[in-house]
Coordinates of C-alpha atoms in Angstrom, one line a residue:
X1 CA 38.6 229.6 190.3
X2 CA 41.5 231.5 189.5
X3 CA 44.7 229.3 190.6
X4 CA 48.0 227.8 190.0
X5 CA 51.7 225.7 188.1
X6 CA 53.8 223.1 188.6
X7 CA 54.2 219.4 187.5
X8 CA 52.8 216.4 189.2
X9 CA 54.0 212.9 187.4
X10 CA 51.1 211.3 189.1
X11 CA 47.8 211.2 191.5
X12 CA 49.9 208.4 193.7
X13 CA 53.0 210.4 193.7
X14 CA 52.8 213.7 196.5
X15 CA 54.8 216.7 195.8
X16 CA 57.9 217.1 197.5
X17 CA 58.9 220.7 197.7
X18 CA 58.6 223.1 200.8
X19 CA 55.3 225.8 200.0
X20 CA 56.8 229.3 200.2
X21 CA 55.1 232.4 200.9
X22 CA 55.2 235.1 199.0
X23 CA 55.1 238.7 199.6
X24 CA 51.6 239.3 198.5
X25 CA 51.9 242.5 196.8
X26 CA 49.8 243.6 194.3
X27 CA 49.9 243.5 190.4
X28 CA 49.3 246.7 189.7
X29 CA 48.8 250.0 191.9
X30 CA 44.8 250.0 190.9
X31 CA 44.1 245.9 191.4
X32 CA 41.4 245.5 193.4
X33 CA 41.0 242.1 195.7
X34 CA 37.6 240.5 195.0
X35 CA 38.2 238.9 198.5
X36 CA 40.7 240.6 201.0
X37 CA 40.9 237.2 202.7
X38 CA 42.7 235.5 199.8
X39 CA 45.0 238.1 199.8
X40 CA 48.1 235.8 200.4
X41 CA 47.2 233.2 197.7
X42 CA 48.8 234.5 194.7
X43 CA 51.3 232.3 193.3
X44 CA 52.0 229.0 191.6
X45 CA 50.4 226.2 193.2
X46 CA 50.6 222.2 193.0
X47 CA 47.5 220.1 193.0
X48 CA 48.2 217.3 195.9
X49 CA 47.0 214.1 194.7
X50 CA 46.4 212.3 197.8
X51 CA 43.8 214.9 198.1
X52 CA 41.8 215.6 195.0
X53 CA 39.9 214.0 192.5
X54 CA 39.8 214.6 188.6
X55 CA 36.8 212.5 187.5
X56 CA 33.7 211.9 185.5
X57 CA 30.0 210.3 185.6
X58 CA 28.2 209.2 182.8
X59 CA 24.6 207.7 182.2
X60 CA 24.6 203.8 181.5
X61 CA 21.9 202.1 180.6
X62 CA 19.8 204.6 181.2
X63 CA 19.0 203.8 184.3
X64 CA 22.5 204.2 186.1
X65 CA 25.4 206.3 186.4
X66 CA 29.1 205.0 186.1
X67 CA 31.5 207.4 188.2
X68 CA 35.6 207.4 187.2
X69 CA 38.4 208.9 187.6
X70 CA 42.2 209.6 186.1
X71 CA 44.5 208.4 188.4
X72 CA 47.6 210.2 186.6
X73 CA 48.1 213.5 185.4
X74 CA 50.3 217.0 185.5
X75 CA 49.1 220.0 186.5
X76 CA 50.3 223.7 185.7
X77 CA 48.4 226.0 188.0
X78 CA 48.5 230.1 188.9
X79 CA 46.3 232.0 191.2
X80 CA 46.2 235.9 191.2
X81 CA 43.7 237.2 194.1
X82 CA 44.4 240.8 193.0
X83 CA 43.5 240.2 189.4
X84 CA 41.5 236.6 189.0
X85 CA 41.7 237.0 185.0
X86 CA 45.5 236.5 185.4
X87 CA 44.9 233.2 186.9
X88 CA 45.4 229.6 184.7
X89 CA 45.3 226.3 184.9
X90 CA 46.9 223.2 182.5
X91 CA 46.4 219.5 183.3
X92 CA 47.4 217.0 181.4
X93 CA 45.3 213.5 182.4
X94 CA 47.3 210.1 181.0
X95 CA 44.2 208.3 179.4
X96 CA 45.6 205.0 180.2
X97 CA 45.1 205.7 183.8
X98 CA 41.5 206.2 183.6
X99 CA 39.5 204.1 186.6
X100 CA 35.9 202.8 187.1
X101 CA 36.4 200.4 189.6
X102 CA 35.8 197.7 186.8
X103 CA 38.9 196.0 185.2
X104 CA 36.9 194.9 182.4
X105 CA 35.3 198.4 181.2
X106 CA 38.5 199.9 182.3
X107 CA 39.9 198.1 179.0
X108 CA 37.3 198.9 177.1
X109 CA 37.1 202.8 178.0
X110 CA 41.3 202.7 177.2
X111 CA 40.9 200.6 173.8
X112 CA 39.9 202.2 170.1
X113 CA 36.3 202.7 170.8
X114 CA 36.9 205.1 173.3
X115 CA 40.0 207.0 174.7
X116 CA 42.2 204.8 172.2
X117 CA 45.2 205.2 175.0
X118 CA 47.7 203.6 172.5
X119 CA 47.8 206.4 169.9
X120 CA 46.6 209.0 172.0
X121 CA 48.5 208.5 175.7
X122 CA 47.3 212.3 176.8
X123 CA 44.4 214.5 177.0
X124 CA 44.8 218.1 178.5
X125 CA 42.4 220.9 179.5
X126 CA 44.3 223.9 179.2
X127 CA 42.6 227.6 180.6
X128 CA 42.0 230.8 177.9
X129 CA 40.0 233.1 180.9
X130 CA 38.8 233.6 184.1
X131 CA 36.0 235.9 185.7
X132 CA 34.4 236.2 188.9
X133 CA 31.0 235.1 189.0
X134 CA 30.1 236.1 192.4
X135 CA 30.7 235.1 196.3
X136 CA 33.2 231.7 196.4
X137 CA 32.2 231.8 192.5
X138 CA 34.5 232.0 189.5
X139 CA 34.0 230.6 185.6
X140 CA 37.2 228.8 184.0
X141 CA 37.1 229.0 180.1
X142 CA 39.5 226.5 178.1
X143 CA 40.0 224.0 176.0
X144 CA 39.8 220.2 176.4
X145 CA 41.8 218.1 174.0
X146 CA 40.9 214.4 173.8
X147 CA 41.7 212.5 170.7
X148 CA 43.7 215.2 168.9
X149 CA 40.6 217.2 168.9
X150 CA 40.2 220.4 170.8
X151 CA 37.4 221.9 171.7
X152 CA 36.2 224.8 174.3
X153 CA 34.8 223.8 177.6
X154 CA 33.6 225.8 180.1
X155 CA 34.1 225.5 183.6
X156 CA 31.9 226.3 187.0
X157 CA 34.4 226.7 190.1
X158 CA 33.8 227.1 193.5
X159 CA 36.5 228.0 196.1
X160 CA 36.7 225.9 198.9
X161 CA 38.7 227.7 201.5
X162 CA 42.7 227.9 202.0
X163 CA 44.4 226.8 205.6
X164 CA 47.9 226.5 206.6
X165 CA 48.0 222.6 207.7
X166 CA 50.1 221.3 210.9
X167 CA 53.0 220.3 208.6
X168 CA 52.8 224.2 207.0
X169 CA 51.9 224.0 203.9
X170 CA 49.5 226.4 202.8
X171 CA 46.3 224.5 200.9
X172 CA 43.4 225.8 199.2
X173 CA 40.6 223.9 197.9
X174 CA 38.4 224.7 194.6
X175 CA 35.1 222.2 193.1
X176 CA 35.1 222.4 189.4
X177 CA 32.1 220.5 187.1
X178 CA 31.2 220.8 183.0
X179 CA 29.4 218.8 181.1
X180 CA 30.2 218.0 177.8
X181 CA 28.8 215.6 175.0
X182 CA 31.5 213.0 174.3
X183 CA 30.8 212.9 170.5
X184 CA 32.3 215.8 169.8
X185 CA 35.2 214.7 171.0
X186 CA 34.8 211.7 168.6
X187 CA 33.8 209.3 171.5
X188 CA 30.6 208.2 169.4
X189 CA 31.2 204.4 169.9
X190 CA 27.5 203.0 171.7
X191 CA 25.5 200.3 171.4
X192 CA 21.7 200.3 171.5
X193 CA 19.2 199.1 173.9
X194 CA 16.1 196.2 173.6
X195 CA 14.2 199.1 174.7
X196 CA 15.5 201.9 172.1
X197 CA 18.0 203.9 174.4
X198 CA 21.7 204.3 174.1
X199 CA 23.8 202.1 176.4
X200 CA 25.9 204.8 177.1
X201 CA 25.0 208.7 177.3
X202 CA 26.2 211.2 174.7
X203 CA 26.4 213.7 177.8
X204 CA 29.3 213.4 180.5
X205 CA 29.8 215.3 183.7
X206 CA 33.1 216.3 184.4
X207 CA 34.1 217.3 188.1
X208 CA 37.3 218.4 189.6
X209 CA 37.9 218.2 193.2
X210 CA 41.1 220.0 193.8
X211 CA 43.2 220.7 196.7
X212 CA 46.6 222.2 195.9
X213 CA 49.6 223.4 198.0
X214 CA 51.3 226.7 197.3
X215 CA 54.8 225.5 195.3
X216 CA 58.1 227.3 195.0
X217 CA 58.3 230.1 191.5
X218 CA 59.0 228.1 188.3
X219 CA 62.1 229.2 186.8
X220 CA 60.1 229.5 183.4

């Protein structure tokens, strides 16, 4: 998954400037493209929220799984077809916009036994490396900060495909997942069951369904 930059202020909010294409040229004389069709994808990209997902499932109960998602966050993205260890990615998720479906737990998961959104409004996943695994395969290392604490994550990408879409914006589509166990993070609140088992899982999947549009250079 090597990919992309920009800011997005929110999932409900689509970008508004024009893709551009660049000239494709390689980084160096001796870069090598692990895919001659994505020669035309390097370059700073925007994830469109209209069209991806940045989510989570978790055990409950022991006997179900409770699927959310973060409805607002910024994204700083860069992907380098000649060279995928060049490539990056930086989201920042707002913990107060986190969404089960259920008002009640969504208070709950915001409030100071979990995500404690009032002290700590952000958390951000932020890349260190990328490799090529194999076909469509790449491996995203970084660091996940929730709660002030920051911790390294690894992450298993698969890329999608790209296509130019009537409007003509170039898209390209990558599946992320992790999972991580929440206690590290300091997420230990639980409760326990009648039957001995945790109400809620120490272990939560983290899956990112993203489509992002190419996006003009950053003057940074």
């Amino acid at each position: 998954m090597n990919l992309f930059s920009r800011v997005v202020p929110s999932r409900r909010q689509a970008p508004t400037v024009p893709p551009q294409r660049p000239g494709g040229a390689p980084a160096s004389s001796t870069a090598v493209l692990t895919d001659p069709s994505l020669a035309n994808l390097t370059g700073e990209w925007v994830v469109d929220p209209a069209h991806s997902r940045i989510g989570f499932s978790v055990r409950h109960a022991m006997v179900t799984t409770v699927r959310g998602c973060f409805l607002e966050y910024e994204s700083r993205l860069y992907f380098d077809a000649y060279d995928p260890t060049r490539s990056r990615a930086d989201i920042t998720l707002f913990t107060s916009s986190v969404d089960t479906g259920v008002e009640q737990r969504d208070a709950h998961l915001v409030g100071r036994d979990f995500l404690d959104a009032a002290t700590y409004p952000r958390m951000r996943f932020t890349s260190t490396a990328v490799e090529h695994t194999g076909t469509d395969l790449y491996r995203m290392s970084g660091e996940l900060t929730i709660k002030g604490i920051s911790r390294p994550v690894v992450l298993d990408m698969t890329y999608i495909g790209h296509v130019t879409d009537p409007f003509g914006y170039d898209r390209v589509g990558f599946d992320g997942t992790t999972t991580i166990n929440r206690s590290d993070w300091g997420l230990t609140y639980n409760s326990r069951l009648a039957e001995g088992g945790a109400m809620v899982s120490e272990k939560v999947r983290l899956q990112l369904d993203i489509a992002a549009i190419r996006t003009t250079p950053s003057s940074g």
